[in-house]
Amino acid sequence: MSSEACCSIPPVVSEGYEKKGEFIPLGNLEKAYVTGPKETGRAIVIVYDVIGYSSQAIQGADILASSANAQVIVPDLLQGDFADHSWIPPDTPEKLQRWQRWYAERGNPLTYLEPMASVVDTLRDGGAKKIGLVGFCWGGKLATLAATEASGISAVVAVHPGMVDPNDAKVVAVPFALYDSKDEDKEACDAFMKTLESKPFAEKNDRKRYETMHHGWAAARGNLNDEQNLKEFQDVYGRIATFIDKIFDSK
């Protein structure tokens, strides 16, 4: 289905979206959003942005479940302690102070590598044979750091990722897709993908820079009432589904 996934995503709803899945406990976590078929043995873990669960991200999870024929899990790694929407962007001294305090106390991605590994183990124990990881903004950084050889993950996608560091590419050990916005550092993103060119899976990697989109357009900061945002929202989820589907089918 890999050639069809990009063209077969469900229609995107601008307002009043009704989720297809449910919130349930998962492993050591009190809550995770789970949607899609478990019996396929294909799983996709979505790492949300710092704002946590949003209607846009939930709809995106349902799209991937349908398009990639996979169970999609959005674990509550931050356990409800999200950054406040009003702090972002941190463009005043007060907003910056609140953001820095939250990040110092709750936001370091390295803190969540072990919980992420636990989620992957739980899915494997539950029958998942192939697992993809998709991270948005803050979650893109965490997904990148989790893309090691020992992670048990088959593919990683970072969408408008935060804190892009070309050095992080050195630990990436699985096929990688980067879908960055105009607000991400292009030089850093280019250097990141350049490092991946030396990897044995380089030909499987994917990259698209969305020059007309702002940071967060595919997650909590997406405005699906905006025609261009809606178009690119559909495009990026189609690309994610196609990329992961190809990797799952090739292994």
Tab-separated table of C-alpha atoms in Angstrom:
chain	number	residue	atom	x	y	z
A	1	MET	CA	0.000	0.000	0.000
A	2	SER	CA	3.020	2.292	0.160
A	3	SER	CA	2.388	3.959	-3.196
A	4	GLU	CA	-1.238	4.615	-2.261
A	5	ALA	CA	-0.880	5.900	1.295
A	6	CYS	CA	-0.194	9.510	0.361
A	7	CYS	CA	-3.343	9.651	-1.763
A	8	SER	CA	-5.671	7.745	0.534
A	9	ILE	CA	-5.664	9.625	3.819
A	10	PRO	CA	-9.133	10.317	5.243
A	11	PRO	CA	-10.645	13.789	4.753
A	12	VAL	CA	-9.325	16.293	7.290
A	13	VAL	CA	-11.911	18.000	9.506
A	14	SER	CA	-11.279	21.682	10.256
A	15	GLU	CA	-13.506	21.945	13.340
A	16	GLY	CA	-15.366	19.647	15.719
A	17	TYR	CA	-13.253	16.566	15.048
A	18	GLU	CA	-14.459	13.412	16.824
A	19	LYS	CA	-11.695	11.002	17.763
A	20	LYS	CA	-11.720	7.415	16.488
A	21	GLY	CA	-9.659	5.907	19.324
A	22	GLU	CA	-9.666	5.993	23.106
A	23	PHE	CA	-7.546	6.958	26.087
A	24	ILE	CA	-6.364	3.943	28.086
A	25	PRO	CA	-3.560	3.082	30.538
A	26	LEU	CA	-0.414	1.796	28.827
A	27	GLY	CA	2.368	0.030	30.692
A	28	ASN	CA	3.593	2.323	33.448
A	29	LEU	CA	1.692	5.311	32.061
A	30	GLU	CA	-1.724	6.300	33.312
A	31	LYS	CA	-2.858	7.440	29.884
A	32	ALA	CA	-2.204	7.017	26.186
A	33	TYR	CA	-4.343	7.703	23.147
A	34	VAL	CA	-4.673	4.484	21.137
A	35	THR	CA	-6.281	4.139	17.716
A	36	GLY	CA	-6.183	1.699	14.810
A	37	PRO	CA	-5.785	-2.065	14.364
A	38	LYS	CA	-3.526	-3.992	16.725
A	39	GLU	CA	-3.675	-7.263	14.812
A	40	THR	CA	-1.480	-6.034	11.934
A	41	GLY	CA	1.610	-6.102	14.149
A	42	ARG	CA	2.445	-2.567	12.964
A	43	ALA	CA	2.630	0.241	15.525
A	44	ILE	CA	3.385	3.953	15.334
A	45	VAL	CA	4.237	5.929	18.459
A	46	ILE	CA	3.562	9.657	18.245
A	47	VAL	CA	5.456	11.962	20.581
A	48	TYR	CA	3.382	15.095	20.983
A	49	ASP	CA	4.679	18.635	21.318
A	50	VAL	CA	5.026	20.429	24.654
A	51	ILE	CA	1.391	21.515	24.601
A	52	GLY	CA	0.338	17.875	24.812
A	53	TYR	CA	-2.809	16.428	23.292
A	54	SER	CA	-4.534	18.598	20.711
A	55	SER	CA	-7.398	18.036	18.307
A	56	GLN	CA	-4.964	18.363	15.405
A	57	ALA	CA	-2.593	15.720	16.804
A	58	ILE	CA	-5.446	13.324	17.625
A	59	GLN	CA	-6.792	13.678	14.107
A	60	GLY	CA	-3.295	13.100	12.753
A	61	ALA	CA	-3.003	9.907	14.801
A	62	ASP	CA	-6.287	8.637	13.378
A	63	ILE	CA	-5.134	9.494	9.856
A	64	LEU	CA	-1.933	7.475	10.284
A	65	ALA	CA	-3.819	4.530	11.785
A	66	SER	CA	-6.042	4.367	8.713
A	67	SER	CA	-3.429	5.178	6.076
A	68	ALA	CA	-0.586	3.009	7.391
A	69	ASN	CA	-2.822	0.170	8.622
A	70	ALA	CA	-1.210	0.412	12.044
A	71	GLN	CA	-2.049	0.841	15.680
A	72	VAL	CA	-1.086	4.391	16.648
A	73	ILE	CA	-0.221	5.271	20.227
A	74	VAL	CA	0.211	8.749	21.687
A	75	PRO	CA	1.646	8.159	25.186
A	76	ASP	CA	1.246	10.847	27.832
A	77	LEU	CA	4.955	11.066	28.569
A	78	LEU	CA	4.576	14.443	30.281
A	79	GLN	CA	1.777	13.025	32.457
A	80	GLY	CA	-0.426	16.044	31.933
A	81	ASP	CA	2.202	18.601	32.959
A	82	PHE	CA	2.241	20.483	29.662
A	83	ALA	CA	3.603	23.868	28.697
A	84	ASP	CA	0.920	26.544	28.507
A	85	HIS	CA	-0.232	27.563	25.033
A	86	SER	CA	0.045	31.231	26.029
A	87	TRP	CA	3.815	30.982	26.604
A	88	ILE	CA	4.531	30.077	23.006
A	89	PRO	CA	6.271	31.726	21.346
A	90	PRO	CA	8.200	33.004	24.409
A	91	ASP	CA	8.432	36.515	22.993
A	92	THR	CA	8.224	38.498	26.250
A	93	PRO	CA	10.445	38.314	29.345
A	94	GLU	CA	7.574	36.841	31.380
A	95	LYS	CA	6.766	34.177	28.788
A	96	LEU	CA	10.447	33.302	28.450
A	97	GLN	CA	10.828	32.953	32.210
A	98	ARG	CA	7.836	30.628	32.453
A	99	TRP	CA	9.030	28.578	29.499
A	100	GLN	CA	12.552	28.237	30.885
A	101	ARG	CA	11.234	27.215	34.288
A	102	TRP	CA	8.963	24.562	32.769
A	103	TYR	CA	11.728	23.240	30.534
A	104	ALA	CA	14.173	22.991	33.434
A	105	GLU	CA	11.654	21.142	35.585
A	106	ARG	CA	9.838	19.019	32.996
A	107	GLY	CA	11.060	19.548	29.473
A	108	ASN	CA	14.496	17.966	29.037
A	109	PRO	CA	14.004	15.304	26.312
A	110	LEU	CA	16.773	13.128	27.771
A	111	THR	CA	14.544	12.550	30.799
A	112	TYR	CA	12.045	10.713	28.622
A	113	LEU	CA	14.275	8.240	26.789
A	114	GLU	CA	13.686	5.548	29.403
A	115	PRO	CA	9.884	6.005	29.483
A	116	MET	CA	9.914	5.917	25.679
A	117	ALA	CA	11.866	2.653	25.716
A	118	SER	CA	9.302	1.280	28.154
A	119	VAL	CA	6.482	2.171	25.749
A	120	VAL	CA	8.276	0.343	22.920
A	121	ASP	CA	8.804	-2.715	25.140
A	122	THR	CA	5.124	-2.716	26.111
A	123	LEU	CA	4.085	-2.641	22.462
A	124	ARG	CA	6.468	-5.458	21.558
A	125	ASP	CA	5.158	-7.545	24.427
A	126	GLY	CA	1.673	-6.866	23.081
A	127	GLY	CA	2.486	-8.225	19.631
A	128	ALA	CA	3.927	-5.291	17.668
A	129	LYS	CA	6.608	-6.517	15.274
A	130	LYS	CA	7.389	-3.224	13.537
A	131	ILE	CA	7.372	0.115	15.345
A	132	GLY	CA	7.734	3.606	13.922
A	133	LEU	CA	8.287	6.782	15.909
A	134	VAL	CA	6.898	10.195	14.911
A	135	GLY	CA	7.779	13.323	16.877
A	136	PHE	CA	6.440	16.862	16.625
A	137	CYS	CA	8.353	19.943	17.831
A	138	TRP	CA	9.748	18.921	21.269
A	139	GLY	CA	8.727	15.375	20.433
A	140	GLY	CA	10.855	15.527	17.294
A	141	LYS	CA	13.952	16.014	19.438
A	142	LEU	CA	13.000	13.084	21.657
A	143	ALA	CA	12.217	10.874	18.663
A	144	THR	CA	15.609	11.675	17.156
A	145	LEU	CA	17.482	10.828	20.351
A	146	ALA	CA	15.538	7.562	20.591
A	147	ALA	CA	16.511	6.449	17.075
A	148	THR	CA	19.428	4.293	18.184
A	149	GLU	CA	20.306	0.770	17.157
A	150	ALA	CA	19.166	-0.610	20.502
A	151	SER	CA	15.778	1.119	20.439
A	152	GLY	CA	13.788	-1.582	18.650
A	153	ILE	CA	12.365	1.071	16.317
A	154	SER	CA	12.197	0.584	12.538
A	155	ALA	CA	11.775	4.195	11.384
A	156	VAL	CA	11.702	7.726	12.787
A	157	VAL	CA	9.985	10.885	11.565
A	158	ALA	CA	10.600	14.398	12.922
A	159	VAL	CA	8.039	17.066	11.998
A	160	HIS	CA	8.895	20.743	12.606
A	161	PRO	CA	11.346	19.481	15.265
A	162	GLY	CA	12.690	21.659	18.034
A	163	MET	CA	16.351	22.069	18.955
A	164	VAL	CA	17.756	20.555	15.758
A	165	ASP	CA	21.392	19.579	16.303
A	166	PRO	CA	23.360	17.993	13.426
A	167	ASN	CA	25.382	16.053	16.006
A	168	ASP	CA	22.251	14.117	16.969
A	169	ALA	CA	22.309	12.499	13.529
A	170	LYS	CA	25.339	10.485	14.617
A	171	VAL	CA	23.193	8.297	16.903
A	172	VAL	CA	20.455	7.712	14.331
A	173	ALA	CA	20.514	4.066	13.307
A	174	VAL	CA	17.244	3.687	11.372
A	175	PRO	CA	15.677	5.312	8.290
A	176	PHE	CA	14.761	8.910	9.060
A	177	ALA	CA	12.357	11.472	7.602
A	178	LEU	CA	12.575	15.195	8.336
A	179	TYR	CA	9.699	17.544	7.532
A	180	ASP	CA	10.735	20.990	8.707
A	181	SER	CA	8.975	24.353	8.517
A	182	LYS	CA	10.297	27.773	7.529
A	183	ASP	CA	10.970	28.497	11.206
A	184	GLU	CA	13.492	25.711	11.759
A	185	ASP	CA	17.166	26.496	11.197
A	186	LYS	CA	17.664	25.431	7.571
A	187	GLU	CA	21.432	25.177	7.909
A	188	ALA	CA	21.102	22.864	10.920
A	189	CYS	CA	18.458	20.740	9.180
A	190	ASP	CA	20.569	20.483	6.021
A	191	ALA	CA	23.628	19.469	8.047
A	192	PHE	CA	21.591	16.893	9.956
A	193	MET	CA	20.425	15.204	6.760
A	194	LYS	CA	23.925	15.490	5.252
A	195	THR	CA	25.302	13.429	8.150
A	196	LEU	CA	22.688	10.759	7.477
A	197	GLU	CA	23.932	10.397	3.889
A	198	SER	CA	26.803	8.237	5.148
A	199	LYS	CA	24.455	5.753	6.830
A	200	PRO	CA	23.717	2.381	5.182
A	201	PHE	CA	20.001	3.232	5.024
A	202	ALA	CA	20.568	6.656	3.402
A	203	GLU	CA	18.529	5.902	0.276
A	204	LYS	CA	15.463	5.262	2.435
A	205	ASN	CA	15.560	8.666	4.146
A	206	ASP	CA	13.136	11.432	3.203
A	207	ARG	CA	13.117	15.225	3.548
A	208	LYS	CA	10.794	18.058	2.685
A	209	ARG	CA	11.028	21.625	3.902
A	210	TYR	CA	7.654	23.354	4.093
A	211	GLU	CA	8.718	26.901	3.263
A	212	THR	CA	5.238	28.402	3.622
A	213	MET	CA	4.462	26.773	6.970
A	214	HIS	CA	5.128	27.986	10.512
A	215	HIS	CA	6.539	25.902	13.352
A	216	GLY	CA	3.753	23.696	14.696
A	217	TRP	CA	1.520	23.679	11.600
A	218	ALA	CA	1.016	19.884	11.746
A	219	ALA	CA	0.234	19.716	15.461
A	220	ALA	CA	-1.181	21.991	18.172
A	221	ARG	CA	-0.442	25.256	16.344
A	222	GLY	CA	-2.014	24.128	13.099
A	223	ASN	CA	-4.859	26.303	11.801
A	224	LEU	CA	-6.987	23.905	9.796
A	225	ASN	CA	-9.371	26.700	8.858
A	226	ASP	CA	-6.550	28.163	6.777
A	227	GLU	CA	-6.577	26.726	3.259
A	228	GLN	CA	-2.795	26.514	2.878
A	229	ASN	CA	-2.268	25.058	6.366
A	230	LEU	CA	-4.968	22.464	5.697
A	231	LYS	CA	-3.343	21.509	2.393
A	232	GLU	CA	0.096	21.066	3.949
A	233	PHE	CA	-1.375	19.252	6.963
A	234	GLN	CA	-2.843	16.709	4.557
A	235	ASP	CA	0.412	16.535	2.628
A	236	VAL	CA	2.681	15.888	5.590
A	237	TYR	CA	0.501	13.164	7.100
A	238	GLY	CA	0.352	11.512	3.703
A	239	ARG	CA	4.144	11.652	3.512
A	240	ILE	CA	4.526	10.229	7.015
A	241	ALA	CA	2.203	7.338	6.187
A	242	THR	CA	3.967	6.617	2.899
A	243	PHE	CA	7.450	6.764	4.449
A	244	ILE	CA	6.633	4.489	7.379
A	245	ASP	CA	4.660	2.087	5.211
A	246	LYS	CA	7.617	1.656	2.862
A	247	ILE	CA	9.992	0.985	5.749
A	248	PHE	CA	7.621	-1.492	7.379
A	249	ASP	CA	7.194	-3.315	4.061
A	250	SER	CA	10.958	-3.465	3.435
A	251	LYS	CA	11.919	-5.131	6.721
